[in-house]
Amino acid sequence: MSLIESLRDGKSGVIRNALLLGFVFCLAWGNPLGAQETLIQGLEKITHSPRFKHAHWGALFVDRESGQVVFEHNTDKLFIPASTTKLYSVATALKEFGAEHRFRTPVVRRGDVSPEGVLEGDLILVASGDLSFGGRTSPEGTLAFADGDHTYANGNPDAELTAPDPLAGIQELAEQIAKSGIRRVRGDVLIDDRLFEKAESSGSGPSQVTPVLINDNLIDFQFKPTQPGLPAELVVRPATSAFQVESKVLTVESDQSPEIEIRDLGSGRFSITGQVPAGHKPVLRVHEVADAALLARTVLIEALLRKGIQVDAPTLAEAHKDRLPRVDEVKTLPKVAELTSLPFSESIKLILKVSHNLHASTLPLLVAANHGETTLAAGLRRQHDFLKEAGVEVETISFAGGAGGTRSDYVTPRATVQLLRYMATRPDFPIYQAALPRLGVDGTLPRNIPPDSAVRDKVQAKTGTLYTGNTMNGTTLMTSKALAGYMTTAKGKNLIFALFVNNAHLRDGVTAKTFGDDLGKFCEAVYLKE
């Protein structure tokens, strides 16, 4: 007997432990039988697809105010969360720093300044972990972002550059140093990046997590087509002499595909070949810098030179970190400039809207540094304590990073909903919620439902996507597709939910977006029911 048949027989007024493709549903609506049939039919239409045959599912929907369960399946099973991990790391950092926190990056001097403005010593930029370093600040005083972030340009054809100059923060520091009266630096320009130990990002995009970030520690190569047979126009960001680029990328006929190959020749030299079709939108590719501190040193010296400040040390020399004074001594040195970030709420929005892996991976280390600690493990222990205080069943889950890409990252639908429900009780909840992508509107959720869907802009939720190569079959295995957040239903009820589907094959035209669309349909079915 099917689930719908059992409903018609009156055997399930409030549906509990009903079998549907291996699902156990718990529906507690108490609505007329016909409305229940409509919901179940909608869910069956989604889940009866052959692409779910091997998938592992978990789901939990609850009323935000009462906590009453609306729908559940595999609530206490572990799932790979992918980027819904960022819900946890952002919540921890928001509690740690507060929405209005601003990161301050000082430049100090070691040595005296003569009446003529000659510094007989070094300038030292003390990295504070400022995630955007002035390089995304818009004229409106917000952080600029595109739904397709440049950090994913090598795998996302929709990735775009934002308008602000990625060196704007560096330029501001140079201007302040000039206003301090310094006209010449006889010593060196040093970068103190000892705020925390460097680590690996736990997601795609830039791999190095460092206390200093200039343009996300990436070089942007943007190719604009011209006329077939002619070289494509190349824009390199950030603009610096640290990089020497030879481009042999040509414009080809409009019916061909973009192809770009970047060869790193070492010492800042790059050779790029390929093609871009005529009439095509600009093609963006990125390459991670080998040494973030070295890039910061070079662009700071160049900015000083543009402000008329002579620097005796060579611009392209190595960053001599062995010349740095002790950490406690640095704190006593005179400050000649300071860059102040936008409020932390802007960084939260950037991380959650575009699923920024590098910045999310940095959050646990910033939390650790706020307590004088320097390791990722220390930051994650702080996260453990916060989640436990928030009422999350923390012993049921596992994390090894802040972005959601490590082999150790596992959560349950119940723990995720517990976190989201706790966050809804906090005074800063509006900031947390507003930073989430809006279904059918922006961030990582603009195209997972039709434009005329009833649930459009009724869901604010974090997405997650993780897949790996199925080498034996020459296909791809989607290890995780996830969606978790908040919903306002058609009847005005506020729900909190977590949806996970793990281990599904991507083949025969089925992509990760296919499953993302299914999660959108799932939300639409619940939205219309409630």
Short mmCIF file of C-alpha atoms in Angstrom, two decimals:
data_model
loop_
_atom_site.label_atom_id
_atom_site.label_comp_id
_atom_site.label_asym_id
_atom_site.label_seq_id
_atom_site.Cartn_x
_atom_site.Cartn_y
_atom_site.Cartn_z
CA MET A 1 0.00 0.00 0.00
CA SER A 2 1.39 3.43 -0.93
CA LEU A 3 1.57 6.31 1.53
CA ILE A 4 -1.23 8.13 -0.27
CA GLU A 5 -3.40 5.01 -0.17
CA SER A 6 -2.84 4.70 3.57
CA LEU A 7 -3.96 8.30 3.97
CA ARG A 8 -7.12 7.62 2.02
CA ASP A 9 -7.82 4.66 4.30
CA GLY A 10 -7.65 7.00 7.29
CA LYS A 11 -4.68 5.20 8.83
CA SER A 12 -2.55 8.29 9.32
CA GLY A 13 -4.20 11.53 10.49
CA VAL A 14 -0.89 12.98 11.69
CA ILE A 15 1.74 11.21 9.58
CA ARG A 16 4.46 9.50 11.59
CA ASN A 17 6.99 6.92 10.51
CA ALA A 18 5.54 6.78 6.98
CA LEU A 19 7.71 5.04 4.41
CA LEU A 20 8.46 7.00 1.24
CA LEU A 21 11.49 5.85 -0.72
CA GLY A 22 13.26 5.02 2.51
CA PHE A 23 12.14 8.28 4.15
CA VAL A 24 10.50 8.54 7.53
CA PHE A 25 8.29 11.60 7.54
CA CYS A 26 6.72 13.28 10.52
CA LEU A 27 4.00 15.75 9.53
CA ALA A 28 2.21 17.55 12.32
CA TRP A 29 -0.06 19.98 10.60
CA GLY A 30 -3.55 18.70 11.52
CA ASN A 31 -4.94 20.04 8.23
CA PRO A 32 -7.69 18.39 6.15
CA LEU A 33 -6.81 15.10 4.48
CA GLY A 34 -6.97 16.51 0.97
CA ALA A 35 -4.29 19.11 1.76
CA GLN A 36 -2.03 16.35 3.09
CA GLU A 37 -2.46 14.45 -0.15
CA THR A 38 -1.40 17.51 -2.10
CA LEU A 39 1.82 17.84 -0.12
CA ILE A 40 2.71 14.15 -0.30
CA GLN A 41 2.01 14.08 -4.02
CA GLY A 42 4.36 17.03 -4.44
CA LEU A 43 7.07 15.35 -2.42
CA GLU A 44 6.66 12.05 -4.26
CA LYS A 45 7.01 13.86 -7.56
CA ILE A 46 10.43 15.05 -6.43
CA THR A 47 11.72 11.99 -4.64
CA HIS A 48 10.46 9.30 -7.05
CA SER A 49 13.02 10.42 -9.61
CA PRO A 50 15.63 7.72 -10.41
CA ARG A 51 18.42 10.15 -9.52
CA PHE A 52 17.53 9.70 -5.82
CA LYS A 53 17.87 5.92 -5.93
CA HIS A 54 21.29 5.82 -4.25
CA ALA A 55 21.10 9.08 -2.31
CA HIS A 56 21.13 9.46 1.46
CA TRP A 57 18.62 12.07 2.71
CA GLY A 58 18.02 14.01 5.89
CA ALA A 59 15.51 16.74 6.65
CA LEU A 60 13.99 18.66 9.52
CA PHE A 61 11.44 21.49 9.44
CA VAL A 62 10.27 23.07 12.70
CA ASP A 63 8.19 26.02 13.79
CA ARG A 64 10.60 28.81 14.68
CA GLU A 65 8.75 29.99 17.77
CA SER A 66 7.45 26.76 19.31
CA GLY A 67 9.97 24.26 17.99
CA GLN A 68 7.11 21.97 16.95
CA VAL A 69 8.25 19.48 14.32
CA VAL A 70 6.58 20.00 10.97
CA PHE A 71 8.57 17.44 9.00
CA GLU A 72 11.48 15.16 9.75
CA HIS A 73 13.55 12.34 8.30
CA ASN A 74 16.92 10.94 9.46
CA THR A 75 17.09 13.85 11.87
CA ASP A 76 19.93 12.43 13.94
CA LYS A 77 22.01 10.87 11.17
CA LEU A 78 25.31 12.45 10.12
CA PHE A 79 25.51 14.18 6.76
CA ILE A 80 28.28 15.94 4.87
CA PRO A 81 27.26 19.58 5.23
CA ALA A 82 29.42 21.16 2.51
CA SER A 83 29.11 24.95 2.76
CA THR A 84 26.26 24.93 5.27
CA THR A 85 29.25 24.58 7.63
CA LYS A 86 29.53 28.36 7.25
CA LEU A 87 26.34 28.76 9.29
CA TYR A 88 28.32 27.45 12.27
CA SER A 89 31.59 29.33 11.71
CA VAL A 90 29.83 32.64 10.97
CA ALA A 91 27.57 32.28 14.02
CA THR A 92 30.61 31.68 16.23
CA ALA A 93 32.49 34.68 14.85
CA LEU A 94 29.41 36.91 15.12
CA LYS A 95 29.08 36.00 18.78
CA GLU A 96 32.83 36.52 19.28
CA PHE A 97 33.23 39.90 17.59
CA GLY A 98 29.78 41.42 17.23
CA ALA A 99 28.26 42.84 14.07
CA GLU A 100 29.86 46.28 14.52
CA HIS A 101 33.41 45.04 15.07
CA ARG A 102 36.04 46.60 12.81
CA PHE A 103 39.44 45.10 12.12
CA ARG A 104 42.28 47.60 12.46
CA THR A 105 45.53 47.14 10.59
CA PRO A 106 48.28 49.49 11.82
CA VAL A 107 51.56 50.45 10.24
CA VAL A 108 54.23 51.20 12.84
CA ARG A 109 57.76 52.52 12.58
CA ARG A 110 60.95 51.22 14.16
CA GLY A 111 63.35 54.13 14.30
CA ASP A 112 63.24 57.88 14.54
CA VAL A 113 62.06 60.37 11.93
CA SER A 114 64.28 63.37 11.26
CA PRO A 115 62.90 66.90 10.82
CA GLU A 116 63.34 66.35 7.06
CA GLY A 117 61.01 63.30 7.19
CA VAL A 118 63.69 60.62 6.95
CA LEU A 119 62.87 57.43 8.84
CA GLU A 120 66.09 55.84 10.03
CA GLY A 121 64.55 52.42 10.30
CA ASP A 122 61.68 50.22 9.12
CA LEU A 123 57.98 50.50 8.42
CA ILE A 124 56.03 47.47 9.66
CA LEU A 125 52.50 46.58 8.54
CA VAL A 126 50.91 44.49 11.28
CA ALA A 127 48.34 42.17 9.70
CA SER A 128 45.05 41.98 11.62
CA GLY A 129 43.13 39.44 9.55
CA ASP A 130 41.07 42.09 7.75
CA LEU A 131 39.29 39.86 5.23
CA SER A 132 38.84 42.41 2.44
CA PHE A 133 41.52 44.99 3.29
CA GLY A 134 39.63 47.87 1.67
CA GLY A 135 39.60 46.12 -1.69
CA ARG A 136 35.83 45.63 -1.88
CA THR A 137 34.58 48.85 -0.31
CA SER A 138 31.92 50.51 -2.47
CA PRO A 139 31.16 54.26 -2.56
CA GLU A 140 28.09 53.46 -0.45
CA GLY A 141 30.26 52.04 2.34
CA THR A 142 29.32 48.40 1.80
CA LEU A 143 31.32 45.40 0.62
CA ALA A 144 30.88 44.86 -3.11
CA PHE A 145 30.28 41.32 -4.29
CA ALA A 146 28.99 39.48 -7.34
CA ASP A 147 26.86 36.34 -7.03
CA GLY A 148 29.69 34.57 -8.87
CA ASP A 149 32.75 35.50 -6.81
CA HIS A 150 36.13 35.88 -8.51
CA THR A 151 37.65 33.31 -6.15
CA TYR A 152 35.74 30.61 -8.09
CA ALA A 153 36.49 31.95 -11.56
CA ASN A 154 38.48 28.91 -12.67
CA GLY A 155 35.42 26.69 -12.27
CA ASN A 156 32.52 29.12 -12.58
CA PRO A 157 31.89 30.84 -15.93
CA ASP A 158 29.56 33.32 -14.19
CA ALA A 159 32.33 34.70 -11.94
CA GLU A 160 32.86 38.45 -12.18
CA LEU A 161 35.13 41.17 -10.86
CA THR A 162 33.76 43.83 -8.55
CA ALA A 163 34.31 47.52 -9.29
CA PRO A 164 36.44 48.66 -6.30
CA ASP A 165 40.22 48.74 -6.64
CA PRO A 166 41.66 45.76 -4.72
CA LEU A 167 44.56 48.00 -3.64
CA ALA A 168 42.37 50.75 -2.16
CA GLY A 169 43.29 49.81 1.43
CA ILE A 170 46.99 49.81 0.65
CA GLN A 171 46.67 53.21 -1.00
CA GLU A 172 44.88 54.61 2.03
CA LEU A 173 47.71 53.45 4.30
CA ALA A 174 50.30 55.04 2.01
CA GLU A 175 48.41 58.33 2.08
CA GLN A 176 48.28 58.30 5.89
CA ILE A 177 52.01 57.55 6.07
CA ALA A 178 52.71 60.51 3.80
CA LYS A 179 50.54 62.73 6.01
CA SER A 180 52.54 61.60 9.05
CA GLY A 181 55.53 63.45 7.63
CA ILE A 182 57.65 60.56 6.44
CA ARG A 183 59.39 61.35 3.15
CA ARG A 184 62.02 58.65 3.02
CA VAL A 185 62.45 55.15 4.50
CA ARG A 186 66.11 54.19 4.88
CA GLY A 187 65.29 50.78 6.31
CA ASP A 188 62.92 48.13 5.02
CA VAL A 189 59.18 47.67 4.66
CA LEU A 190 58.15 44.57 6.62
CA ILE A 191 54.92 42.59 6.91
CA ASP A 192 54.17 41.14 10.35
CA ASP A 193 51.84 38.21 9.62
CA ARG A 194 52.24 36.43 12.96
CA LEU A 195 48.63 36.92 14.12
CA PHE A 196 48.00 33.21 13.66
CA GLU A 197 49.65 30.18 12.14
CA LYS A 198 49.01 29.76 8.45
CA ALA A 199 46.57 27.02 7.51
CA GLU A 200 44.89 25.46 4.52
CA SER A 201 41.47 26.63 3.39
CA SER A 202 38.80 23.97 3.85
CA GLY A 203 37.15 24.63 0.49
CA SER A 204 37.77 25.40 -3.15
CA GLY A 205 39.32 28.70 -4.19
CA PRO A 206 42.50 30.14 -2.65
CA SER A 207 44.24 27.54 -0.50
CA GLN A 208 46.31 29.66 1.89
CA VAL A 209 44.70 31.07 5.03
CA THR A 210 46.89 33.99 6.10
CA PRO A 211 46.47 37.07 8.34
CA VAL A 212 47.06 39.39 5.37
CA LEU A 213 44.76 39.25 2.35
CA ILE A 214 45.22 41.45 -0.70
CA ASN A 215 42.58 40.69 -3.35
CA ASP A 216 41.95 37.36 -1.60
CA ASN A 217 45.65 36.65 -2.38
CA LEU A 218 44.74 36.13 -6.03
CA ILE A 219 45.82 37.53 -9.36
CA ASP A 220 42.84 38.24 -11.62
CA PHE A 221 43.29 37.79 -15.38
CA GLN A 222 40.34 39.15 -17.32
CA PHE A 223 40.24 38.68 -21.10
CA LYS A 224 37.98 40.86 -23.23
CA PRO A 225 37.41 39.78 -26.86
CA THR A 226 38.24 42.17 -29.68
CA GLN A 227 38.01 41.08 -33.33
CA PRO A 228 38.63 37.54 -34.63
CA GLY A 229 42.33 37.03 -35.27
CA LEU A 230 43.41 39.83 -32.92
CA PRO A 231 44.75 39.53 -29.35
CA ALA A 232 42.19 39.68 -26.58
CA GLU A 233 42.43 42.66 -24.26
CA LEU A 234 43.95 41.67 -20.92
CA VAL A 235 43.28 43.29 -17.55
CA VAL A 236 45.43 42.16 -14.60
CA ARG A 237 44.46 42.89 -11.00
CA PRO A 238 45.92 43.98 -8.71
CA ALA A 239 48.03 46.34 -10.80
CA THR A 240 51.62 45.81 -9.68
CA SER A 241 55.10 45.33 -11.06
CA ALA A 242 55.29 42.12 -9.02
CA PHE A 243 53.75 40.26 -11.99
CA GLN A 244 55.08 40.00 -15.53
CA VAL A 245 52.52 38.54 -17.91
CA GLU A 246 52.94 37.42 -21.50
CA SER A 247 49.53 36.84 -23.06
CA LYS A 248 49.00 35.08 -26.37
CA VAL A 249 45.24 34.79 -25.99
CA LEU A 250 43.49 35.45 -29.29
CA THR A 251 39.95 36.44 -30.19
CA VAL A 252 38.28 33.73 -32.30
CA GLU A 253 34.95 33.36 -34.07
CA SER A 254 31.84 33.64 -31.90
CA ASP A 255 30.84 29.98 -32.35
CA GLN A 256 33.95 28.71 -30.52
CA SER A 257 34.47 28.17 -26.78
CA PRO A 258 36.74 30.02 -24.33
CA GLU A 259 40.01 28.24 -23.58
CA ILE A 260 42.64 29.71 -21.25
CA GLU A 261 45.86 28.11 -20.00
CA ILE A 262 47.98 29.90 -17.38
CA ARG A 263 51.57 28.79 -16.85
CA ASP A 264 53.36 29.99 -13.72
CA LEU A 265 57.03 30.40 -14.67
CA GLY A 266 58.09 31.45 -11.17
CA SER A 267 59.32 34.76 -9.78
CA GLY A 268 56.03 36.46 -10.69
CA ARG A 269 56.24 35.57 -14.40
CA PHE A 270 53.26 34.10 -16.26
CA SER A 271 52.69 32.85 -19.77
CA ILE A 272 49.05 32.67 -20.89
CA THR A 273 47.70 31.11 -24.07
CA GLY A 274 44.21 30.40 -25.35
CA GLN A 275 41.20 31.96 -27.01
CA VAL A 276 38.02 33.91 -26.29
CA PRO A 277 35.07 34.10 -28.71
CA ALA A 278 34.12 37.39 -30.33
CA GLY A 279 31.08 38.92 -28.66
CA HIS A 280 31.57 36.81 -25.54
CA LYS A 281 31.45 38.45 -22.13
CA PRO A 282 34.88 38.97 -20.52
CA VAL A 283 36.47 35.69 -19.47
CA LEU A 284 37.92 35.67 -15.95
CA ARG A 285 40.63 33.38 -14.60
CA VAL A 286 42.57 33.61 -11.34
CA HIS A 287 45.88 32.37 -9.96
CA GLU A 288 46.88 32.23 -6.30
CA VAL A 289 49.94 34.17 -5.25
CA ALA A 290 52.72 32.10 -3.76
CA ASP A 291 53.53 34.45 -0.86
CA ALA A 292 50.80 36.73 0.49
CA ALA A 293 53.20 38.75 2.67
CA LEU A 294 55.53 39.33 -0.26
CA LEU A 295 52.67 40.67 -2.38
CA ALA A 296 51.57 42.97 0.46
CA ARG A 297 55.10 44.30 0.87
CA THR A 298 55.51 44.99 -2.86
CA VAL A 299 52.21 46.81 -3.34
CA LEU A 300 52.75 48.86 -0.18
CA ILE A 301 56.18 50.03 -1.37
CA GLU A 302 54.71 50.89 -4.78
CA ALA A 303 51.94 52.89 -3.11
CA LEU A 304 54.51 54.75 -1.01
CA LEU A 305 56.50 55.62 -4.13
CA ARG A 306 53.34 56.98 -5.79
CA LYS A 307 52.88 59.24 -2.77
CA GLY A 308 56.39 60.61 -3.21
CA ILE A 309 57.95 58.63 -0.36
CA GLN A 310 61.38 57.25 -1.22
CA VAL A 311 62.06 53.70 -0.06
CA ASP A 312 65.70 52.65 -0.11
CA ALA A 313 64.94 48.91 0.08
CA PRO A 314 64.32 47.17 -3.27
CA THR A 315 60.65 46.85 -4.18
CA LEU A 316 60.76 43.25 -5.35
CA ALA A 317 63.05 41.86 -2.65
CA GLU A 318 62.06 39.03 -0.35
CA ALA A 319 59.98 39.75 2.73
CA HIS A 320 62.67 39.43 5.41
CA LYS A 321 60.52 38.22 8.29
CA ASP A 322 63.60 37.40 10.32
CA ARG A 323 64.10 41.16 10.74
CA LEU A 324 60.82 41.60 12.59
CA PRO A 325 61.05 42.67 16.24
CA ARG A 326 59.45 40.56 18.95
CA VAL A 327 55.66 40.57 18.98
CA ASP A 328 55.53 42.38 22.32
CA GLU A 329 57.96 44.99 21.04
CA VAL A 330 55.87 45.65 17.94
CA LYS A 331 52.96 46.64 20.19
CA THR A 332 55.04 49.44 21.71
CA LEU A 333 56.19 51.02 18.42
CA PRO A 334 54.76 54.36 17.24
CA LYS A 335 51.85 54.09 14.83
CA VAL A 336 52.01 56.09 11.60
CA ALA A 337 48.89 54.77 9.85
CA GLU A 338 45.93 52.50 10.40
CA LEU A 339 43.37 50.93 8.08
CA THR A 340 39.94 50.37 9.59
CA SER A 341 37.64 47.80 8.02
CA LEU A 342 33.93 48.06 7.40
CA PRO A 343 31.73 46.51 10.13
CA PHE A 344 32.01 42.75 10.49
CA SER A 345 28.38 42.48 9.40
CA GLU A 346 29.54 43.27 5.85
CA SER A 347 32.03 40.39 5.91
CA ILE A 348 29.28 38.07 7.16
CA LYS A 349 27.13 39.04 4.20
CA LEU A 350 29.94 38.39 1.74
CA ILE A 351 30.77 34.98 3.25
CA LEU A 352 27.20 33.71 3.31
CA LYS A 353 25.86 35.25 0.11
CA VAL A 354 28.62 33.97 -2.20
CA SER A 355 29.84 31.11 0.03
CA HIS A 356 33.32 32.58 0.34
CA ASN A 357 35.52 29.65 1.36
CA LEU A 358 38.72 31.55 2.07
CA HIS A 359 37.09 34.04 4.42
CA ALA A 360 35.04 31.34 6.16
CA SER A 361 38.20 29.27 6.66
CA THR A 362 39.82 32.28 8.31
CA LEU A 363 37.07 32.77 10.90
CA PRO A 364 38.13 30.07 13.42
CA LEU A 365 41.68 31.43 13.33
CA LEU A 366 40.43 34.97 13.96
CA VAL A 367 38.40 33.68 16.90
CA ALA A 368 41.53 32.00 18.27
CA ALA A 369 43.63 35.13 17.76
CA ASN A 370 41.06 37.17 19.70
CA HIS A 371 42.05 35.08 22.73
CA GLY A 372 45.79 35.24 22.11
CA GLU A 373 45.82 31.79 20.49
CA THR A 374 47.25 31.03 17.07
CA THR A 375 45.96 27.68 15.80
CA LEU A 376 42.95 26.38 13.94
CA ALA A 377 42.44 23.76 16.63
CA ALA A 378 42.19 26.48 19.27
CA GLY A 379 39.59 28.34 17.23
CA LEU A 380 37.50 25.23 16.71
CA ARG A 381 37.61 24.50 20.45
CA ARG A 382 36.18 27.98 20.98
CA GLN A 383 33.51 27.16 18.42
CA HIS A 384 32.70 23.95 20.32
CA ASP A 385 32.17 25.94 23.52
CA PHE A 386 29.93 28.48 21.82
CA LEU A 387 27.77 25.82 20.16
CA LYS A 388 27.39 23.95 23.43
CA GLU A 389 26.26 27.12 25.20
CA ALA A 390 23.82 27.73 22.34
CA GLY A 391 22.11 24.42 22.99
CA VAL A 392 23.50 22.57 19.99
CA GLU A 393 24.10 18.85 20.53
CA VAL A 394 27.74 19.46 19.75
CA GLU A 395 28.93 15.93 20.52
CA THR A 396 26.85 14.62 17.61
CA ILE A 397 28.73 16.60 14.95
CA SER A 398 32.28 16.98 13.62
CA PHE A 399 34.25 19.88 12.13
CA ALA A 400 37.85 20.34 11.03
CA GLY A 401 37.53 23.72 9.34
CA GLY A 402 35.33 26.74 8.82
CA ALA A 403 34.21 26.44 5.19
CA GLY A 404 32.88 22.91 4.79
CA GLY A 405 35.36 21.07 2.62
CA THR A 406 37.27 18.81 4.99
CA ARG A 407 36.81 15.05 5.20
CA SER A 408 35.91 15.42 8.89
CA ASP A 409 32.93 17.75 8.46
CA TYR A 410 29.64 16.09 9.42
CA VAL A 411 26.44 17.47 10.94
CA THR A 412 22.93 16.31 11.72
CA PRO A 413 19.75 18.06 10.61
CA ARG A 414 18.80 18.37 14.29
CA ALA A 415 22.03 20.13 15.30
CA THR A 416 21.74 22.51 12.34
CA VAL A 417 18.18 23.45 13.25
CA GLN A 418 19.21 23.85 16.90
CA LEU A 419 21.84 26.39 15.82
CA LEU A 420 19.46 28.25 13.55
CA ARG A 421 16.77 28.39 16.21
CA TYR A 422 19.25 29.73 18.76
CA MET A 423 20.43 32.41 16.34
CA ALA A 424 16.80 33.50 15.86
CA THR A 425 16.70 34.42 19.57
CA ARG A 426 19.71 36.74 19.43
CA PRO A 427 19.49 40.54 19.07
CA ASP A 428 21.76 40.34 16.01
CA PHE A 429 19.53 37.77 14.28
CA PRO A 430 18.33 40.27 11.61
CA ILE A 431 21.95 40.67 10.48
CA TYR A 432 22.55 36.91 10.40
CA GLN A 433 19.34 36.24 8.49
CA ALA A 434 19.78 39.12 6.03
CA ALA A 435 23.24 37.84 5.12
CA LEU A 436 21.82 34.56 3.83
CA PRO A 437 21.08 34.02 0.12
CA ARG A 438 17.45 34.62 -0.83
CA LEU A 439 15.80 31.84 -2.80
CA GLY A 440 15.22 32.95 -6.37
CA VAL A 441 16.86 36.34 -5.77
CA ASP A 442 20.58 36.51 -4.97
CA GLY A 443 23.78 34.94 -3.72
CA THR A 444 24.01 31.23 -4.48
CA LEU A 445 20.22 30.85 -4.85
CA PRO A 446 19.06 33.06 -7.75
CA ARG A 447 18.22 30.29 -10.22
CA ASN A 448 16.99 27.28 -8.24
CA ILE A 449 13.28 28.02 -8.76
CA PRO A 450 11.30 29.52 -11.66
CA PRO A 451 10.98 33.33 -11.58
CA ASP A 452 7.24 33.05 -10.94
CA SER A 453 7.51 30.49 -8.13
CA ALA A 454 5.33 31.26 -5.12
CA VAL A 455 8.25 30.62 -2.76
CA ARG A 456 10.50 33.21 -4.41
CA ASP A 457 12.09 35.45 -1.74
CA LYS A 458 10.34 33.55 1.05
CA VAL A 459 13.41 31.53 2.01
CA GLN A 460 16.73 32.80 3.37
CA ALA A 461 19.16 29.90 3.50
CA LYS A 462 22.75 28.75 3.13
CA THR A 463 23.54 26.39 0.30
CA GLY A 464 26.14 23.64 0.22
CA THR A 465 27.63 21.77 -2.72
CA LEU A 466 30.46 19.25 -2.71
CA TYR A 467 31.39 16.73 -5.39
CA THR A 468 34.32 14.59 -6.43
CA GLY A 469 35.46 12.69 -9.49
CA ASN A 470 34.21 9.17 -10.07
CA THR A 471 37.38 8.15 -11.89
CA MET A 472 36.39 4.57 -12.57
CA ASN A 473 33.19 5.53 -14.40
CA GLY A 474 34.44 8.82 -15.80
CA THR A 475 31.60 10.69 -14.08
CA THR A 476 31.10 12.77 -10.94
CA LEU A 477 29.75 11.88 -7.52
CA MET A 478 27.91 14.61 -5.67
CA THR A 479 28.87 13.96 -2.07
CA SER A 480 26.63 16.71 -0.73
CA LYS A 481 23.90 19.11 -1.71
CA ALA A 482 22.44 21.01 1.21
CA LEU A 483 20.15 23.88 2.12
CA ALA A 484 19.45 25.22 5.61
CA GLY A 485 17.87 28.38 6.90
CA TYR A 486 14.57 30.17 7.41
CA MET A 487 11.21 30.23 5.63
CA THR A 488 8.03 32.27 5.87
CA THR A 489 5.17 30.15 4.54
CA ALA A 490 2.12 31.13 2.53
CA LYS A 491 0.10 31.34 5.75
CA GLY A 492 2.71 33.50 7.47
CA LYS A 493 4.26 30.79 9.64
CA ASN A 494 7.98 31.09 10.38
CA LEU A 495 9.87 27.84 9.90
CA ILE A 496 13.48 26.74 10.39
CA PHE A 497 14.77 23.89 8.26
CA ALA A 498 17.77 21.80 7.25
CA LEU A 499 17.87 19.64 4.10
CA PHE A 500 20.74 17.35 3.11
CA VAL A 501 21.19 14.93 0.23
CA ASN A 502 24.46 13.01 0.13
CA ASN A 503 26.03 10.63 -2.37
CA ALA A 504 24.22 10.98 -5.65
CA HIS A 505 25.56 10.32 -9.14
CA LEU A 506 25.91 13.22 -11.57
CA ARG A 507 25.47 11.78 -15.06
CA ASP A 508 23.08 11.62 -18.00
CA GLY A 509 22.39 15.34 -17.79
CA VAL A 510 21.92 15.40 -14.01
CA THR A 511 24.06 18.11 -12.38
CA ALA A 512 24.51 19.54 -8.91
CA LYS A 513 22.09 22.29 -9.94
CA THR A 514 19.49 19.61 -10.66
CA PHE A 515 19.53 18.64 -7.00
CA GLY A 516 19.60 22.29 -5.97
CA ASP A 517 16.42 22.78 -8.00
CA ASP A 518 14.92 19.77 -6.23
CA LEU A 519 15.61 21.35 -2.86
CA GLY A 520 13.91 24.49 -4.15
CA LYS A 521 10.87 22.42 -5.13
CA PHE A 522 10.94 20.78 -1.72
CA CYS A 523 10.79 24.21 -0.08
CA GLU A 524 8.00 25.26 -2.43
CA ALA A 525 5.89 22.25 -1.45
CA VAL A 526 6.25 23.02 2.27
CA TYR A 527 5.69 26.75 1.67
CA LEU A 528 2.38 26.13 -0.06
CA LYS A 529 1.27 23.63 2.61
CA GLU A 530 1.88 25.86 5.56
#
